[in-house]
Tab-separated table of C-alpha atoms in Angstrom:
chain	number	residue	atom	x	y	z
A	66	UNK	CA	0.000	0.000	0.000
A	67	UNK	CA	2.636	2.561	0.850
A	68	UNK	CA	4.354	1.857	-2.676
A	69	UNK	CA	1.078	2.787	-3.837
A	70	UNK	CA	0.512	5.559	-2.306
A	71	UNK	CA	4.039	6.986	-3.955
A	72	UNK	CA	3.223	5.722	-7.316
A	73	UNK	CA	0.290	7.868	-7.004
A	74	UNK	CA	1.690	10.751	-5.580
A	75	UNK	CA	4.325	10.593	-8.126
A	76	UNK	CA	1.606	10.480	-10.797
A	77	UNK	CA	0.021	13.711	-9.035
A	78	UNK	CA	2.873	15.450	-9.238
A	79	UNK	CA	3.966	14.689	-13.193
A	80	UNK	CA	0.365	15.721	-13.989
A	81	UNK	CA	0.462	19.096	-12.039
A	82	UNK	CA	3.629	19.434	-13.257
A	83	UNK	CA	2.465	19.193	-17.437
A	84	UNK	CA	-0.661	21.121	-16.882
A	85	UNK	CA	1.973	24.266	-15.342
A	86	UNK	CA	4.441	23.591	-18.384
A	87	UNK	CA	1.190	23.567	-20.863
A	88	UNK	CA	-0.403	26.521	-19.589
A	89	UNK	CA	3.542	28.481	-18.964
A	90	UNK	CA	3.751	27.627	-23.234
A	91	UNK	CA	0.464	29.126	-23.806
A	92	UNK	CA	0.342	33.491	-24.610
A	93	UNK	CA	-2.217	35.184	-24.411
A	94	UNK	CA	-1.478	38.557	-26.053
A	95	UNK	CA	-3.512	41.497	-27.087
A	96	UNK	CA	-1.768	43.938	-29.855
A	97	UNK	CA	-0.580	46.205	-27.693
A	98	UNK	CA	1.517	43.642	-25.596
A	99	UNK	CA	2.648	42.449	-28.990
A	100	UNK	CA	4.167	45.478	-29.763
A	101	UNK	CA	5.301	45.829	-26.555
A	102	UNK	CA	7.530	42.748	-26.510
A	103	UNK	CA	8.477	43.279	-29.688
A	104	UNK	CA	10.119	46.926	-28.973
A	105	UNK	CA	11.403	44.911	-26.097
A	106	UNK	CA	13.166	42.216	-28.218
A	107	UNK	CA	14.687	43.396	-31.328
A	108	UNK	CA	18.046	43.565	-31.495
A	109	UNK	CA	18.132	46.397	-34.526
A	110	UNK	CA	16.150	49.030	-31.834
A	111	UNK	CA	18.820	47.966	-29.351
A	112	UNK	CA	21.987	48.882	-31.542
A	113	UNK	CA	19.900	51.897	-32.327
A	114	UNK	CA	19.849	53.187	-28.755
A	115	UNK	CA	23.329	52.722	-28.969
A	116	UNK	CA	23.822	54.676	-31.751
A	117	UNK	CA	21.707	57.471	-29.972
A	118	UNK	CA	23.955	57.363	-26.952
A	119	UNK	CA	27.191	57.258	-29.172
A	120	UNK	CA	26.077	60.131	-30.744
A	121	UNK	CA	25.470	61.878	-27.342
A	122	UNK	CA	29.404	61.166	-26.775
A	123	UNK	CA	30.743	62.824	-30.258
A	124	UNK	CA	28.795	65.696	-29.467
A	125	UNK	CA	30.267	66.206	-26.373
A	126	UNK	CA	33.859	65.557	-27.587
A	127	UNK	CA	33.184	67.927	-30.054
A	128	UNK	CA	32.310	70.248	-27.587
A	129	UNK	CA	35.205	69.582	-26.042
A	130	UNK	CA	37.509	71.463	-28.507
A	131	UNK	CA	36.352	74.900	-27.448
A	132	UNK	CA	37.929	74.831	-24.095
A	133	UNK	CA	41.350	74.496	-22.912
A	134	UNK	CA	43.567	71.624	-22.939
A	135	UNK	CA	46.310	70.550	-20.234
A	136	UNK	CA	49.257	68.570	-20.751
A	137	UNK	CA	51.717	67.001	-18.606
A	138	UNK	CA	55.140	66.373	-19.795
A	139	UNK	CA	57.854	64.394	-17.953
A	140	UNK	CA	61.317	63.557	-19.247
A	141	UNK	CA	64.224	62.191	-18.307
A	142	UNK	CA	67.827	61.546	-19.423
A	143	UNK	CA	70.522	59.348	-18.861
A	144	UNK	CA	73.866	60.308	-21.109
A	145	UNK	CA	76.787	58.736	-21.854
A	146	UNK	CA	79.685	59.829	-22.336
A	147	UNK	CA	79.199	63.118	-20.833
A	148	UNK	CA	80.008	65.824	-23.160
A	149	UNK	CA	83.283	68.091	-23.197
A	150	UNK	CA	82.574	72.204	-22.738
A	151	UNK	CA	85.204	74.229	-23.340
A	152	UNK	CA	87.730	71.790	-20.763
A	153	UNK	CA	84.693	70.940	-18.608
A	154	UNK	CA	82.493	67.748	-18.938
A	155	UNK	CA	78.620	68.323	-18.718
A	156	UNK	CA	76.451	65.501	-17.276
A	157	UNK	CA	73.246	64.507	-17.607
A	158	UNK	CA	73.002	61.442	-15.431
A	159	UNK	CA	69.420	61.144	-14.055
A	160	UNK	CA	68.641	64.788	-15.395
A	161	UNK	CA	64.765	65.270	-15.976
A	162	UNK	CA	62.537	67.863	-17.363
A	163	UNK	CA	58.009	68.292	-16.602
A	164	UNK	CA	55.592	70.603	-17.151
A	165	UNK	CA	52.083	71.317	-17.543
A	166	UNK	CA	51.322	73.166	-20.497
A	167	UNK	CA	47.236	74.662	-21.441
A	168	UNK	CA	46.418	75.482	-24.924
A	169	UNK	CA	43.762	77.276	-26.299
A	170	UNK	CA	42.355	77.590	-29.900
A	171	UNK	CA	41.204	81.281	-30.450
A	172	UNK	CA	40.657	80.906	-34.076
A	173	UNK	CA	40.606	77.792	-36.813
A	174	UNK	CA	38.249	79.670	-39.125
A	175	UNK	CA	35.284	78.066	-38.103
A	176	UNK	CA	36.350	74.589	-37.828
A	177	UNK	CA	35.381	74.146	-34.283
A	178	UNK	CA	32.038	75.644	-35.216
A	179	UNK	CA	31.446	73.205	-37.793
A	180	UNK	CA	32.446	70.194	-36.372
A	181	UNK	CA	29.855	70.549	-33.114
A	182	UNK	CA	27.215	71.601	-35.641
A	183	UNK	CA	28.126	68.372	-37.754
A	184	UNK	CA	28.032	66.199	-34.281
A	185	UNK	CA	24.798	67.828	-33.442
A	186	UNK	CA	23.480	66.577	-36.922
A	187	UNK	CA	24.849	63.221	-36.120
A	188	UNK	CA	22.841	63.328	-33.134
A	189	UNK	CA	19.609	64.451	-34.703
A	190	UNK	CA	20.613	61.695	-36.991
A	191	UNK	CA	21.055	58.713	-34.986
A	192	UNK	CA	17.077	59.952	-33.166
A	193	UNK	CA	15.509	59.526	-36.189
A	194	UNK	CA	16.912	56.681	-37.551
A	195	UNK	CA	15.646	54.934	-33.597
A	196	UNK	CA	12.582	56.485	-34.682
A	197	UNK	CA	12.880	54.871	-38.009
A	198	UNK	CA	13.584	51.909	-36.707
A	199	UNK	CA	10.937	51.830	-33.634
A	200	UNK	CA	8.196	52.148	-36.755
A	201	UNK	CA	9.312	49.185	-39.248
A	202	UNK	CA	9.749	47.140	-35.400
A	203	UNK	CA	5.845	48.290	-34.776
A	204	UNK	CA	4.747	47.313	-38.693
A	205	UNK	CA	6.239	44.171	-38.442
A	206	UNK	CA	4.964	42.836	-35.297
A	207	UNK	CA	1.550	44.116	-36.541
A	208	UNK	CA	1.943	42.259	-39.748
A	209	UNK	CA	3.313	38.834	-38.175
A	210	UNK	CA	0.412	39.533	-35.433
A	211	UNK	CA	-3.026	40.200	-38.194
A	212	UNK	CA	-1.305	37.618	-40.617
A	213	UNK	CA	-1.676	34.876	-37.545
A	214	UNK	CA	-5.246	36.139	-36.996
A	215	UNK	CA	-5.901	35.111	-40.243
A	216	UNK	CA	-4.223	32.077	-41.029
A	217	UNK	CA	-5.808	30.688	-37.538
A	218	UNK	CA	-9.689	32.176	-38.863
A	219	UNK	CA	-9.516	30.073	-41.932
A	220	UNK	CA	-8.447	27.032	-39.897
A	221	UNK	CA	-11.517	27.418	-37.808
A	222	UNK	CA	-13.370	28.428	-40.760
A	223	UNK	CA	-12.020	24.992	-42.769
A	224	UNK	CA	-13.373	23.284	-39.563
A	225	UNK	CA	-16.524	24.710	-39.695
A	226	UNK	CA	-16.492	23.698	-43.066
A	227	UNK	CA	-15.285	20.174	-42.040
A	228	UNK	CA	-18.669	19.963	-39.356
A	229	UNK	CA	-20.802	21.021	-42.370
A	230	UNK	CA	-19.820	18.261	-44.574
A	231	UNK	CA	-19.832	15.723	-42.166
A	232	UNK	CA	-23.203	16.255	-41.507
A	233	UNK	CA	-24.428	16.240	-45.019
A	234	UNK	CA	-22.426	12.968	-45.718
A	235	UNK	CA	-24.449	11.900	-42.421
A	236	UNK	CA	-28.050	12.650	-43.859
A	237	UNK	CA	-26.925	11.520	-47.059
A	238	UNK	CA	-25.993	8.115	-45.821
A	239	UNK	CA	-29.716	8.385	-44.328
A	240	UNK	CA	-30.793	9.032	-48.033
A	241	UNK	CA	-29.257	6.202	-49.767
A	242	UNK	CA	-30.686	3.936	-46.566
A	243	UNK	CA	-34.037	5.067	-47.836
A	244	UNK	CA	-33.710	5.176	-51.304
A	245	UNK	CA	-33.850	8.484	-51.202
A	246	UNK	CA	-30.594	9.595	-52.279
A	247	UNK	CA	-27.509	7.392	-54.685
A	248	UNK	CA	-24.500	6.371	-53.418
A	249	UNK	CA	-22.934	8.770	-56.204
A	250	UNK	CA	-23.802	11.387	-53.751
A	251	UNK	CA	-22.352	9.706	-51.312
A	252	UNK	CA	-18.647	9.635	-52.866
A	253	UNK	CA	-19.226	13.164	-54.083
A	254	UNK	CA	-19.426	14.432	-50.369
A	255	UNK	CA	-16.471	11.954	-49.922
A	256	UNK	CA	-14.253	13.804	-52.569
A	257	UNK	CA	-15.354	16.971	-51.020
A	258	UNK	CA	-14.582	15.871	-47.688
A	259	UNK	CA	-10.864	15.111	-48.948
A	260	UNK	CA	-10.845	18.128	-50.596
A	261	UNK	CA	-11.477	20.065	-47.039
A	262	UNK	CA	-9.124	18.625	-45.208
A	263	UNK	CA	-6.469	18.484	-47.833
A	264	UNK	CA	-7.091	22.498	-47.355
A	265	UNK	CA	-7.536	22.122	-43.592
A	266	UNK	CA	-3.690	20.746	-43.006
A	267	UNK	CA	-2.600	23.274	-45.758
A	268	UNK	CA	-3.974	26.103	-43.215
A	269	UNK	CA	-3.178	24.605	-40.523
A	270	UNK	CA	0.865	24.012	-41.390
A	271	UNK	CA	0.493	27.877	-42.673
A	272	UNK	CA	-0.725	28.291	-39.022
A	273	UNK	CA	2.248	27.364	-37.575
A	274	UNK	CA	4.782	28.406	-39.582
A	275	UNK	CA	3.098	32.084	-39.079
A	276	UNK	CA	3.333	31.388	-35.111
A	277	UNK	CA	6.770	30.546	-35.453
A	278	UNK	CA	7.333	34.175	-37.274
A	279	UNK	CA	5.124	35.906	-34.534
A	280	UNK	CA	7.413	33.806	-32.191
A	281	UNK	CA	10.333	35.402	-33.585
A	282	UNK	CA	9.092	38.797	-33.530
A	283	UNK	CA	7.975	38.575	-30.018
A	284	UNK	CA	11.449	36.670	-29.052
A	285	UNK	CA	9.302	34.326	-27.303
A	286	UNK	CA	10.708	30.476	-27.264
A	287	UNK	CA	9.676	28.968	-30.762
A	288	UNK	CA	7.275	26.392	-28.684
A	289	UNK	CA	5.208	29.342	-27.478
A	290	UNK	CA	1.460	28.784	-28.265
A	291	UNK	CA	-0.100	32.274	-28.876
A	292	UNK	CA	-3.766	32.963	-28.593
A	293	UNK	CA	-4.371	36.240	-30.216
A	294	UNK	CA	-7.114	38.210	-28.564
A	295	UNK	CA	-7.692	41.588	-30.464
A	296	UNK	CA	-9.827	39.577	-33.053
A	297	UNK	CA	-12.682	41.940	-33.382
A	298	UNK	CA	-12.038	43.965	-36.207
A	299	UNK	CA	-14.229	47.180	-37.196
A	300	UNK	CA	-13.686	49.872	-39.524
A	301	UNK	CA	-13.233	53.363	-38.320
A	302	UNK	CA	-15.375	56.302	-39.699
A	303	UNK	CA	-14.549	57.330	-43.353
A	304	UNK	CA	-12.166	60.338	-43.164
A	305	UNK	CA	-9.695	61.965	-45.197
A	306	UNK	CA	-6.242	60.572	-45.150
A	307	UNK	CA	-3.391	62.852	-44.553
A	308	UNK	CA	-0.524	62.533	-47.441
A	309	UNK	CA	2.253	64.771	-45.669
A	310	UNK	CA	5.434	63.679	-45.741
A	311	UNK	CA	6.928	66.120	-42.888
A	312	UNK	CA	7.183	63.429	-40.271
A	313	UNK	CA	8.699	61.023	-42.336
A	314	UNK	CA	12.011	60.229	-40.677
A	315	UNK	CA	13.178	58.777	-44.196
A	316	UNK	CA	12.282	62.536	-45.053
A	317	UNK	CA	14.339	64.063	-41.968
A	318	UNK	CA	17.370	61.978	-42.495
A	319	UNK	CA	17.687	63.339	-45.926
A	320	UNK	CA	17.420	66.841	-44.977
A	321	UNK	CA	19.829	66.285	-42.207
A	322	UNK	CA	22.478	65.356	-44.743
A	323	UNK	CA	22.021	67.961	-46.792
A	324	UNK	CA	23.162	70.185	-43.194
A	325	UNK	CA	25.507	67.857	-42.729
A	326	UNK	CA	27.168	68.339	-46.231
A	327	UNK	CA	27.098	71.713	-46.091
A	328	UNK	CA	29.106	71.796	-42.909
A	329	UNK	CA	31.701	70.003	-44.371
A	330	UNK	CA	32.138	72.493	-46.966
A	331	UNK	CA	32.377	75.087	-44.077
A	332	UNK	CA	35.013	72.613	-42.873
A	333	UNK	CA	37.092	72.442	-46.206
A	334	UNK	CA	36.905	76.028	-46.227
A	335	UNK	CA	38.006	76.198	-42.511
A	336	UNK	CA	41.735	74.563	-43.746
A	337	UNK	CA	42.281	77.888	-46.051
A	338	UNK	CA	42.358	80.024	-42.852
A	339	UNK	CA	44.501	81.126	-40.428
A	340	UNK	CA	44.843	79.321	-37.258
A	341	UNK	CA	45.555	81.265	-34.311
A	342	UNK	CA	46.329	79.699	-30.587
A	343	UNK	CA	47.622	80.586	-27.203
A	344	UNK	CA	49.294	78.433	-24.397
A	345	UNK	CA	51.149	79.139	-21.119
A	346	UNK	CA	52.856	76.706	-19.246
A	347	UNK	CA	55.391	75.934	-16.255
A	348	UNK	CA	58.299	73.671	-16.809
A	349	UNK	CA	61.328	72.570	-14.640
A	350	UNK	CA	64.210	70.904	-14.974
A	351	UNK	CA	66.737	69.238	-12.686
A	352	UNK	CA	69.834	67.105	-12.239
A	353	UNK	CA	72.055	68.773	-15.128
A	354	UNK	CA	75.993	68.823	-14.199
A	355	UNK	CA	78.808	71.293	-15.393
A	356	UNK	CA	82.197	69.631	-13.492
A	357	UNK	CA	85.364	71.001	-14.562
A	358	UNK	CA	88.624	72.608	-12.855
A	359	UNK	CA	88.659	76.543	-12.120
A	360	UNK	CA	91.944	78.736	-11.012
A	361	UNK	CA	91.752	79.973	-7.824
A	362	UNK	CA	93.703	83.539	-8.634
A	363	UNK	CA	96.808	82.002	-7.147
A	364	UNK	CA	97.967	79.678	-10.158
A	365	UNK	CA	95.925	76.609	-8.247
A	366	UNK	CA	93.344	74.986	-9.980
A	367	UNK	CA	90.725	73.514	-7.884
A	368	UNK	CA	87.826	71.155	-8.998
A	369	UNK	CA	84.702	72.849	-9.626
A	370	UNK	CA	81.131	71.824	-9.743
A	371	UNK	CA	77.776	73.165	-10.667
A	372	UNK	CA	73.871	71.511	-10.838
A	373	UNK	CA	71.598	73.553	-12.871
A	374	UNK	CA	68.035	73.473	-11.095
A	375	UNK	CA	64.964	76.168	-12.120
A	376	UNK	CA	61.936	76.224	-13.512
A	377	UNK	CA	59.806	78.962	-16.008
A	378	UNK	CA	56.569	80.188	-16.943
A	379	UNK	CA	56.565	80.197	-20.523
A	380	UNK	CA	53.458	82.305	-22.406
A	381	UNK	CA	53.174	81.472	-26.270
A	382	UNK	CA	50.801	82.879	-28.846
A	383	UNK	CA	51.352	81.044	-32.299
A	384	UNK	CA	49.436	81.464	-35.850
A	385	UNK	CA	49.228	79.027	-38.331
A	386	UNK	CA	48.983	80.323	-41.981
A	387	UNK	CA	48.280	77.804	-44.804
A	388	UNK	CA	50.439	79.593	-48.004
A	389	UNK	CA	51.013	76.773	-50.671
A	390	UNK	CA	49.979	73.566	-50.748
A	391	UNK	CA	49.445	72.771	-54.351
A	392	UNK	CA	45.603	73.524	-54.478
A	393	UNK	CA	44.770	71.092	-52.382
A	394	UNK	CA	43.080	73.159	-50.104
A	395	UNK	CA	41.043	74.083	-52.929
A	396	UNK	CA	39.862	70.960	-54.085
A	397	UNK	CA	38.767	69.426	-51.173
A	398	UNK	CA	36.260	72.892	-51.070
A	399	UNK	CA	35.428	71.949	-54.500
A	400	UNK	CA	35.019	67.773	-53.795
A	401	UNK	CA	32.689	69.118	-50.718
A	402	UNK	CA	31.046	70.988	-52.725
A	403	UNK	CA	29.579	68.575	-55.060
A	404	UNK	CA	28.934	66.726	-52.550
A	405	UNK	CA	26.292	69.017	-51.199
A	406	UNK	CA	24.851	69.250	-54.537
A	407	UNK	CA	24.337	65.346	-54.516
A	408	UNK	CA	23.002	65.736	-50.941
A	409	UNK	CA	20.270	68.212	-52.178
A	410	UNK	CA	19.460	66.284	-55.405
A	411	UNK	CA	19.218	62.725	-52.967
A	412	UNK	CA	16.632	65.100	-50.911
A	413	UNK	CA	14.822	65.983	-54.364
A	414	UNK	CA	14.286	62.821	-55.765
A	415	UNK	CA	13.978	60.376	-52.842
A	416	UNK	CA	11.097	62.945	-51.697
A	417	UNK	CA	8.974	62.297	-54.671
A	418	UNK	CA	9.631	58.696	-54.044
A	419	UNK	CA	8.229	59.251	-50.336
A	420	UNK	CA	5.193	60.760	-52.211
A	421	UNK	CA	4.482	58.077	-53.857
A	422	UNK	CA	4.484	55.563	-51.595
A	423	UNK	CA	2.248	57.590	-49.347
A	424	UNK	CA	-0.499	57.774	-52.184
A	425	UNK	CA	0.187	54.437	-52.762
A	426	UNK	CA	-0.755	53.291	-49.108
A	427	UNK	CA	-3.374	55.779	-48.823
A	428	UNK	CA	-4.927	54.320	-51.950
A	429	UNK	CA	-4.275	50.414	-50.226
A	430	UNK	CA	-6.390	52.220	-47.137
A	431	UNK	CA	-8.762	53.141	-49.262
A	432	UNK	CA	-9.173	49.631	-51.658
A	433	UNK	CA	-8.980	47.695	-48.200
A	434	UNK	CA	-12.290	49.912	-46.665
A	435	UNK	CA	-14.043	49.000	-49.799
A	436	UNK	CA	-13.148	45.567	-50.038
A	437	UNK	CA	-13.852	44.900	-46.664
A	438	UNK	CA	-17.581	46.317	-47.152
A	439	UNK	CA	-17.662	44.129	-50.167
A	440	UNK	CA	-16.707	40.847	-47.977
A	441	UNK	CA	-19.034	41.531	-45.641
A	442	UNK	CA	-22.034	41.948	-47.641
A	443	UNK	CA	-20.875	38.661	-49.550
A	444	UNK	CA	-20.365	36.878	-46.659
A	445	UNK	CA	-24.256	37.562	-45.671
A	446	UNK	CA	-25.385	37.044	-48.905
A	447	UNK	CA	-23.630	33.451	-48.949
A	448	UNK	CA	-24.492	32.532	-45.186
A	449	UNK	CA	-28.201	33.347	-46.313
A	450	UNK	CA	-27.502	31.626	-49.693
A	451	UNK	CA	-26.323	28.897	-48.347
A	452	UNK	CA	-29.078	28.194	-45.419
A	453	UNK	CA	-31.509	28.558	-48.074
A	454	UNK	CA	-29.814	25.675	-49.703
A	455	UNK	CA	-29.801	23.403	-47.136
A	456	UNK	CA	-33.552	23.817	-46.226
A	457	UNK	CA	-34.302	22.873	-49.852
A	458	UNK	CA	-32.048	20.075	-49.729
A	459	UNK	CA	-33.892	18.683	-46.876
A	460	UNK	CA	-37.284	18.997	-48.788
A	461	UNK	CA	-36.194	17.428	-51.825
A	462	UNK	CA	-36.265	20.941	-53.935
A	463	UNK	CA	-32.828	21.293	-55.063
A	464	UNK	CA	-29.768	19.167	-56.301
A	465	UNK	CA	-26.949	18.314	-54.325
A	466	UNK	CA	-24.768	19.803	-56.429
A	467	UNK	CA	-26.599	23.396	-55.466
A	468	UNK	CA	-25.964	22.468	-52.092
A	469	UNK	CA	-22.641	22.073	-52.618
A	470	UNK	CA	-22.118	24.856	-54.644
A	471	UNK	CA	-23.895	26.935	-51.940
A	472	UNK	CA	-21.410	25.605	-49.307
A	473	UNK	CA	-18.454	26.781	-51.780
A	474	UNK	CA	-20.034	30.056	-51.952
A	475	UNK	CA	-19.824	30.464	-48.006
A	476	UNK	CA	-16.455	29.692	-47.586
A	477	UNK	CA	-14.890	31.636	-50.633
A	478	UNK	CA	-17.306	34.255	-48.999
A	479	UNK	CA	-15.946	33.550	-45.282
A	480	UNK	CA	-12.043	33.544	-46.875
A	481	UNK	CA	-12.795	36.653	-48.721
A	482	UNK	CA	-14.285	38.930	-45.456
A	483	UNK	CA	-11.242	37.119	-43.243
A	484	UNK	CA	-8.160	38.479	-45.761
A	485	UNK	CA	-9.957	41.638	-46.349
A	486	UNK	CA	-9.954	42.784	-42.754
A	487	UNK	CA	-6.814	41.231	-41.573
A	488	UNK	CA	-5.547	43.120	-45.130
A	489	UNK	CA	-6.963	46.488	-44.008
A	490	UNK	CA	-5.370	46.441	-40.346
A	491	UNK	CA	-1.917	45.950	-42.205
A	492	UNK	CA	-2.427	48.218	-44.947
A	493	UNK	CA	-3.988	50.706	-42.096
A	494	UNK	CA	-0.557	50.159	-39.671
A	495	UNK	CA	1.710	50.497	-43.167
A	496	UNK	CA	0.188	53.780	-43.397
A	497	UNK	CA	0.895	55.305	-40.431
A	498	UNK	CA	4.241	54.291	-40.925
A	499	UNK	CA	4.904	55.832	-43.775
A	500	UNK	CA	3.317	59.191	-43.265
A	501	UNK	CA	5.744	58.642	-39.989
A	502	UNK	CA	3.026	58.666	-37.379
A	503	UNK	CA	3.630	55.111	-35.882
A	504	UNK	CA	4.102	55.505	-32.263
């Protein structure tokens, strides 16, 4: 009995123990939480934070080269043999030289000035490209989350399908009992039957392959079972749909590098200038010998030492003047130059191309609304079509082939209304990312 008793407790335990793992694989996520852990996840936001924060750091070193500078120099020196001075030797065993030194740029023709308004660029930069890259992270999660919706709708609806037939191959087996019906309908509703699940473990592979991608997106384990629960879909009130561009961080970026271009022809320039600087320092030295012999006045020559020791302030003010360097000055100003022009002609052109991709999601908006009217009103018509069809069936007042015709009808109808709105939520979240207003 006591044996037993662990067997069964054992048993009680593995059993709580696969319902907890079961129900631990199971998500249950709305939209929101789907974005959420997706923003979480992604490794391409993540490297853009960094980029954010990098930038931070270059604009604060750039920053860094309007203020002073301090050096501090230490040297020292060991020579051998010492050198001969006019009949003396001078040493320099162990003789050292420091200092601190502070430098500061008073004028580099605007260099300085360029190069924090080129970091400050850099930093606008790496923002929008986060932003940028927060948006595509949103679109795709919405897209891997509505295409799931879908996929798992037309299993369900392929299973409804599935009950439907089953219980017309039921009656009909009644039929053929009674004489009422062949056993060519019979194998007809067979075929069909095939036919439906044949279609059923199509959707249902597509099922899983587009939880595995949802999976992904999320970075949830791959063995995550996800149970969507935003699946009512409605359609907003008809309104006009903005076309601006002017949030478009694609839009920004370019703009950005047309500053950024023309900064670096203020920094070309910059090298033709003078350069003027200042620095004051303190240095001392130490430890340097003169040993020798010296008459004493009285024809006696005595040895004779002496150890140089000081220090001095030292104030410097030095200009740099650029005078010949065989135009090459010039054509870097020149080089940077076109480049700028490029920059503004990238700005030109890829802003039409923004345009156009707008109108063309706008017009997807649009086709999607219609569509999705369309569905709906089919779907009724079939479902009514199709119930129509079966009472007539049952009363001997239509074939089965308009039965199954009807049934056809439905679920091309029930297909039709599930892509259209799963369609319009991605067309609808594609548009707000490319008028730049996915947040």
């Amino acid at each position: 009995m006591d044996e037993l008793k662990y067997i069964l407790a054992g048993v009680l335990l593995w059993g709580i123990g696969s319902l907890t793992l079961a129900q631990d694989s199971l998500l249950t996520l709305s939209l929101a939480e789907c974005r959420q852990m997706a923003l979480a996840h992604n490794e391409d936001l993540q490297k853009a934070d960094n980029d954010v924060r990098r930038a931070e750091l270059d604009k604060a070193i750039a920053f860094s080269a309007y203020l002073p500078k301090a050096d501090a120099t230490a040297t020292g020196v060991y020579m051998w043999p010492d050198m001969d001075m006019m009949g003396m030797k001078f040493q320099m065993h162990g003789a050292y030289m420091a200092g601190i030194a502070l430098t500061q740029p008073l004028y580099t023709g605007g260099k300085i000035r360029a190069g924090n308004r080129l970091a400050a660029i850099g930093r606008d930069c790496a923002a929008e490209n986060r932003r940028k890259t927060r948006m595509q992270v949103l679109a795709d999660a919405d897209n891997a989350y509505w295409t799931y919706i879908a996929v798992c709708w037309k299993v369900r609806m392929l299973e409804a399908y599935r009950r439907q037939m089953d219980a017309l191959h039921d009656q009909a087996q009644v039929g053929v009992s009674a004489g009422m019906a062949t056993a060519n309908d019979l194998l007809r509703i067979e075929a069909k039957r095939s036919e439906i699940d044949y279609q059923l473990q199509k959707a249902e592979n597509g099922a899983n392959l587009c939880r595995l991608s949802l999976c992904n997106v999320l970075g949830a384990d791959l063995d995550t079972e996800i149970m969507p629960t935003d699946t009512v879909i409605a359609l907003p009130a008809a309104t006009p749909l903005d076309e601006s561009i002017a949030l478009r961080p694609e839009l920004k970026l370019l703009q950005k590098q047309v500053e950024a271009s023309e900064q670096q022809v203020k920094s070309a320039r910059a090298d033709l200038l003078p350069q003027l600087g200042l620095s004051a320092g303190y240095y001392h030295y130490g430890n340097f010998k003169l040993k020798g012999v010296a008459d004493d006045g009285q024809g006696n020559y005595i040895p004779y030492a002496q150890d140089f020791k000081d220090g001095n302030w030292i104030v410097m003010a030095s200009v740099s003047i650029p005078v010949f360097h065989w135009g090459e000055g010039l054509r870097k100003v020149k080089k940077s130059r076109l480049e700028f022009q490029n920059a503004r002609l990238d700005l030109q052109k890829n802003s039409r191309l923004l345009r156009i991709e707008v109108r063309r999601a706008v017009q997807n908006v649009t086709d999607s609304r219609t569509l999705v009217e369309t569905a709906l009103r089919g779907e009724g018509q079939a479902t009514e079509n199709l119930r129509v069809m079966r009472d007539r069936y049952a009363a001997g007042m239509c074939t089965l082939t308009d039965l199954l015709d009807a049934q056809s009808q439905w679920q091309q109808a029930r297909s039709n209304r599930i892509e259209a709105q799963t369609q319009y939520k991605i067309n609808e979240t594609e548009y707000l990312r490319v008028t730049g207003r996915l947040e």
